[in-house]
CSV table of C-alpha atoms in Angstrom, one decimal:
chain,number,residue,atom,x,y,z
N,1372,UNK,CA,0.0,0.0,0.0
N,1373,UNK,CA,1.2,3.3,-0.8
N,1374,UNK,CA,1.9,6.1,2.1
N,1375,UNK,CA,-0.8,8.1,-0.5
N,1376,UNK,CA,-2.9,7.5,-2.9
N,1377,UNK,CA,-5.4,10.0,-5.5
N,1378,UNK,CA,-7.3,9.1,-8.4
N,1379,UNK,CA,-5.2,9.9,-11.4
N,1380,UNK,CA,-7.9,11.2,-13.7
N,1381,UNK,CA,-8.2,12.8,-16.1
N,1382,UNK,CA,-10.9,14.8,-14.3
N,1383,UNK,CA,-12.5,17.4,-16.7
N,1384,UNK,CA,-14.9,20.7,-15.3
N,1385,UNK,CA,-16.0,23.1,-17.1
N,1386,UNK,CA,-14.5,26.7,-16.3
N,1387,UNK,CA,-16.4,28.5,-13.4
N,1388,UNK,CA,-17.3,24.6,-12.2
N,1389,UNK,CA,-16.1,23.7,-8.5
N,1390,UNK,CA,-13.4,20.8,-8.9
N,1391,UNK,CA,-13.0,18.4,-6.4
N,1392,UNK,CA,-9.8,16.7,-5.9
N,1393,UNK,CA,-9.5,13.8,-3.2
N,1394,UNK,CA,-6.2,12.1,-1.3
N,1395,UNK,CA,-6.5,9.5,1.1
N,1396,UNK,CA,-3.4,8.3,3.3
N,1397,UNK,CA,-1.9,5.5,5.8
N,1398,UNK,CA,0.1,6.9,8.2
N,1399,UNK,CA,-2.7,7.8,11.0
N,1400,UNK,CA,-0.1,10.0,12.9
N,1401,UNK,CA,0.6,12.5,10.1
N,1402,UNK,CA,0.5,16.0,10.6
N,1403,UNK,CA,1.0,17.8,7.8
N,1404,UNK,CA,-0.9,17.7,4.3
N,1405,UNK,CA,-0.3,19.9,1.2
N,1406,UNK,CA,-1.7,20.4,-2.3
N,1407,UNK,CA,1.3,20.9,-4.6
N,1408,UNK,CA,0.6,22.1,-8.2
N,1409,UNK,CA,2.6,20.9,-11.6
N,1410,UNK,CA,2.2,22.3,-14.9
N,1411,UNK,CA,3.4,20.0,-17.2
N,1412,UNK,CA,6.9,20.2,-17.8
N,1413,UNK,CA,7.4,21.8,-14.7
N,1414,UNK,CA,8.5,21.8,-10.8
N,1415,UNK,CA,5.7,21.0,-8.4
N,1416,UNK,CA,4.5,24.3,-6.3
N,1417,UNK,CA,3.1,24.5,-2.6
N,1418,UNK,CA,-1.0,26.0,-2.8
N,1419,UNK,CA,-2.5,24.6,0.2
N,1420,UNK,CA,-0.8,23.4,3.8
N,1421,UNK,CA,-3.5,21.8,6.2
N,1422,UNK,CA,-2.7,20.5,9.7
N,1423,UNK,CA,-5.8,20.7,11.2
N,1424,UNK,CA,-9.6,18.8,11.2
N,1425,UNK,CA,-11.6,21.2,9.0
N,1426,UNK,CA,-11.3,23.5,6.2
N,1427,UNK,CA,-8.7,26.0,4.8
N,1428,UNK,CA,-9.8,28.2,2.5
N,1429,UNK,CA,-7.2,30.5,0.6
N,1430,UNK,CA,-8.9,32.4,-2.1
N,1431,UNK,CA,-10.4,30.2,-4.2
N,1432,UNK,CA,-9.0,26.9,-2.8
N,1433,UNK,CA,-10.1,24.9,0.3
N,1434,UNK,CA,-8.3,22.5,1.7
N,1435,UNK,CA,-10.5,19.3,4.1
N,1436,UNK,CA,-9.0,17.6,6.4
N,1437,UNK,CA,-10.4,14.5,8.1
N,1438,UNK,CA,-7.7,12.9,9.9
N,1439,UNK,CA,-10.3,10.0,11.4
N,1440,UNK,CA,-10.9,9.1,7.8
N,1441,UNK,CA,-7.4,9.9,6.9
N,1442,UNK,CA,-8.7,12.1,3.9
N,1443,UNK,CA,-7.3,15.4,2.4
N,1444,UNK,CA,-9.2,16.7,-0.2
N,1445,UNK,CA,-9.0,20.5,-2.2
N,1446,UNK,CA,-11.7,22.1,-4.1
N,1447,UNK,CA,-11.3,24.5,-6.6
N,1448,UNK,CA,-14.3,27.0,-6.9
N,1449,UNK,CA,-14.4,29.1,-10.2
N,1450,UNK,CA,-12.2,26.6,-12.2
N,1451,UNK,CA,-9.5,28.5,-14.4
N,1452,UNK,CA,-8.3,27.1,-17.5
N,1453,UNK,CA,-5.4,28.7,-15.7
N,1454,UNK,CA,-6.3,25.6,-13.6
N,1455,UNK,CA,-5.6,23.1,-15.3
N,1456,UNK,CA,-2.2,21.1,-14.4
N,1457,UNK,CA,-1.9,18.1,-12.1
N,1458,UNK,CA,-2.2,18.1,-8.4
N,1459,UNK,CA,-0.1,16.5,-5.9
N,1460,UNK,CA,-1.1,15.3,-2.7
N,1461,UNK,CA,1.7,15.3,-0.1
N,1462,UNK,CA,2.2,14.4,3.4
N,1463,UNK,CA,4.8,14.9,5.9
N,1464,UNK,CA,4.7,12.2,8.8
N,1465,UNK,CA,8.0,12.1,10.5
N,1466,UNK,CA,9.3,15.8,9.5
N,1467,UNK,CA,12.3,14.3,7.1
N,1468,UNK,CA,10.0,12.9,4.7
N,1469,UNK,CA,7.1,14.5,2.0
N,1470,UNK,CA,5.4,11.3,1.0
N,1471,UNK,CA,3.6,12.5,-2.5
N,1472,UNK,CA,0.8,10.7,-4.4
N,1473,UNK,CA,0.7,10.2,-8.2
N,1474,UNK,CA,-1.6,13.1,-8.8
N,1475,UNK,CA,-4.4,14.0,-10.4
N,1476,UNK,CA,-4.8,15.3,-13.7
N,1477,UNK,CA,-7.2,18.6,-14.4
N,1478,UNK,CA,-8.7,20.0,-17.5
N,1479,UNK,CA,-11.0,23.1,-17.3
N,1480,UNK,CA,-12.2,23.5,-20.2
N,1481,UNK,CA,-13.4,26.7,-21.7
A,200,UNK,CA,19.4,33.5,-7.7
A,201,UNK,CA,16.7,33.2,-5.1
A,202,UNK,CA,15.3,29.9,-6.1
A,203,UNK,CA,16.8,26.4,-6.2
A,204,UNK,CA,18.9,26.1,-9.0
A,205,UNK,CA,19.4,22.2,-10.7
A,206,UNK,CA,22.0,21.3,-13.0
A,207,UNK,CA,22.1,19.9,-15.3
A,208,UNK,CA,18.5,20.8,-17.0
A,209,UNK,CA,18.5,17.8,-19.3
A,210,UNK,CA,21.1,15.3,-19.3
A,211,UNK,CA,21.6,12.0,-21.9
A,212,UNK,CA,23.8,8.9,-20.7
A,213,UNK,CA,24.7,5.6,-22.1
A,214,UNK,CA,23.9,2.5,-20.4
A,215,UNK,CA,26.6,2.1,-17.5
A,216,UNK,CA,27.9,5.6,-17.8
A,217,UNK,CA,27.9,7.4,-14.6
A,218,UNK,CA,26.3,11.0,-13.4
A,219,UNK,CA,26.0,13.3,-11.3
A,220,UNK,CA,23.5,16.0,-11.1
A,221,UNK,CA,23.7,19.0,-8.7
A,222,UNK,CA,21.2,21.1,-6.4
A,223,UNK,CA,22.6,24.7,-5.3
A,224,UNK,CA,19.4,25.5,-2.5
A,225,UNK,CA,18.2,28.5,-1.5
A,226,UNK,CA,20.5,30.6,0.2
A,227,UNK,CA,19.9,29.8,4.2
A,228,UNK,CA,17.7,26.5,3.7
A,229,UNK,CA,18.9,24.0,5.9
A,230,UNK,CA,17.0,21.2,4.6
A,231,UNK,CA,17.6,19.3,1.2
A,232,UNK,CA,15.4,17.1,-0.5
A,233,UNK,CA,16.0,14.7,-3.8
A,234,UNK,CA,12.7,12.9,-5.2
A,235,UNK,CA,12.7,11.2,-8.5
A,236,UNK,CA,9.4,11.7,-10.9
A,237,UNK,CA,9.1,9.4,-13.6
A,238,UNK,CA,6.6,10.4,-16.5
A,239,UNK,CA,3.5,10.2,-15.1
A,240,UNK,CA,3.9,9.7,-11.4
A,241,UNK,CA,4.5,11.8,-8.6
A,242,UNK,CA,7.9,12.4,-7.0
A,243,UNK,CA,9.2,9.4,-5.0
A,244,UNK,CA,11.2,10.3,-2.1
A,245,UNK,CA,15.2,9.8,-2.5
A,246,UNK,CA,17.1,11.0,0.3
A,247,UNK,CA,17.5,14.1,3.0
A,248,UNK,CA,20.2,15.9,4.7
A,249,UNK,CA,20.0,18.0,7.1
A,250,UNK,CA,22.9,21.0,6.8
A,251,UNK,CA,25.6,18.6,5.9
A,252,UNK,CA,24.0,14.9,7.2
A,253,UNK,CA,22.4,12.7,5.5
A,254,UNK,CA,19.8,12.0,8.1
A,255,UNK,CA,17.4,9.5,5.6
A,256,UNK,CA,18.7,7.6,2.2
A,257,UNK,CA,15.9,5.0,2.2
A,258,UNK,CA,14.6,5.8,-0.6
A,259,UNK,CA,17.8,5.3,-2.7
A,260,UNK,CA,16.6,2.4,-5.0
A,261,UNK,CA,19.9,0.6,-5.4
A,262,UNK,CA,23.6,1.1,-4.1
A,263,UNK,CA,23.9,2.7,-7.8
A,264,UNK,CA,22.4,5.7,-6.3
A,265,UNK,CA,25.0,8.0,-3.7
A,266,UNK,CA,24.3,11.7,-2.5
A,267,UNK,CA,26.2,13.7,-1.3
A,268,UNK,CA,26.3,17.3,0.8
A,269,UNK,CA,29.4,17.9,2.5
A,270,UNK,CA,29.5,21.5,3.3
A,271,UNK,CA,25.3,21.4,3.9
A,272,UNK,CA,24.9,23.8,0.9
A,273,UNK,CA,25.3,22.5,-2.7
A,274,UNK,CA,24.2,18.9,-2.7
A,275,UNK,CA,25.3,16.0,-5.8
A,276,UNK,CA,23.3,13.2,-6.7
A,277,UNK,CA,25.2,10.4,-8.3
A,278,UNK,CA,24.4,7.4,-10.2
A,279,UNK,CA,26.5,5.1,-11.3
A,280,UNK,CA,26.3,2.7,-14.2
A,281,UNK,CA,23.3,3.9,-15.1
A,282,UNK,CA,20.5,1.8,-16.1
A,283,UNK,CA,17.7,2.8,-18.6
A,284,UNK,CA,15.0,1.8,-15.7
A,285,UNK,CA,17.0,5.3,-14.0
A,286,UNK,CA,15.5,7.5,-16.8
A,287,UNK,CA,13.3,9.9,-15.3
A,288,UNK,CA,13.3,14.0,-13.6
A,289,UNK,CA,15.8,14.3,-10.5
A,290,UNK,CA,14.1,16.8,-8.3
A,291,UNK,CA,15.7,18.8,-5.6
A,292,UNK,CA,13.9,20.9,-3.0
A,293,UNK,CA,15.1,22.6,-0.2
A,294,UNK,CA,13.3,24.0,3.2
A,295,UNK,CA,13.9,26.3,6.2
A,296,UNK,CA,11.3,24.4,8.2
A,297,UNK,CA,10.4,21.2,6.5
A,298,UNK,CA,6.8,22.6,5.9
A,299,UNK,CA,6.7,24.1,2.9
A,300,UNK,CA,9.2,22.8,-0.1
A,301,UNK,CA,10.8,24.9,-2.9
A,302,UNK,CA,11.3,22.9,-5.5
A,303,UNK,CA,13.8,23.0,-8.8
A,304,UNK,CA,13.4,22.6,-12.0
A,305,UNK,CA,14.7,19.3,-11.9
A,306,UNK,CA,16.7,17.1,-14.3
A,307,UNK,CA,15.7,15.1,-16.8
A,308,UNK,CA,17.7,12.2,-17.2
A,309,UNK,CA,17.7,9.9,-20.4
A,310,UNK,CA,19.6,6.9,-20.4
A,311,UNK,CA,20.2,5.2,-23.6
């Protein structure tokens, strides 16, 4: 089993849709979750850090957390075309180690 | 330069040659990162130092694989006799607080 795991996609919305993208993990006593986008061709970058039961929101992201379900999950409201990349679910159980999942591929499509 | 800077960007070896590919982090960052990405996967953990140790190397996938950090600033991944299974991006990231990474721009490594 791996430390994360995220439906790869492809998962299409429509722009100004709300996309949902989910992340489950094993490690019951992790701490720290993040959303990490990737344009293709390109480095990963940090848009969401969660640590707590609840949500996050940051503009137009929001981060849940449901550490009894060991679930992380971001929604996008207003989806971009700008949007569209692949997103990286990463969690950080022990402090020396950012356990990522495969990611998810989004399309918003105009 | 204020990011973390990865060199080199693309880099074509024949089967059994050796490599090494080096990470210059952020100015400051005390911990360094190396995760490997192959085409359609997310990054799989390598290694980490802290300043100059090497405080985690279980994700090295063989004895092939050897990092390096010895003045906990620039960092070197090597690979010897490289394999074509090895082909993939070399990503380094560095942090201040092991919260939030700042990746590079990686390495993209073909072996032939």
């Amino acid at each position: 089993q791996k430390e994360v795991e995220q439906n790869s996609g492809p998962l299409s919305v429509p722009e100004g849709a709300i996309a949902s993208l989910n992340c489950t993990y094993s490690d019951r006593g992790s701490q720290s979750f993040f959303w990490y986008r990737q344009y293709s061709g390109k480095s990963p970058e940090l848009i969401m850090s969660i640590y707590s039961n609840g949500d996050k929101e940051d503009g137009r992201f929001t981060a849940q957390l449901n550490k009894a379900s060991q679930y992380v999950s971001l929604l996008i409201r207003d989806s971009q075309p700008s949007d569209s990349a692949t997103y990286l679910c990463a969690v950080n159980p022990t402090g020396n180690q950012f356990y990522f999942g495969t990611g998810t591929s989004l399309t918003v499509i105009p | 330069g204020a990011g973390v800077s990865q060199s080199p960007r693309y880099k074509v070896a024949k089967r059994g040659q050796d490599v090494a590919l080096r990470c210059d982090p952020i100015s400051g960052h005390v911990s360094l990162f190396w995760y490997q990405q192959a085409l359609g996967q997310g990054p799989e953990f390598l290694t980490y130092f802290q300043n100059e140790a090497q405080l985690d190397k279980s994700g090295l996938p063989s004895d092939r694989f050897f990092a390096e950090r010895p003045e906990g600033s620039v960092s070197t991944l090597k690979i010897q006799r490289t394999q074509q299974e090895d082909s993939a991006v070399y990503l380094c990231a560095s942090s201040t607080s092991n919260e939030k990474l700042f990746f590079g721009s990686g390495t993209q490594l073909s072996v032939l």
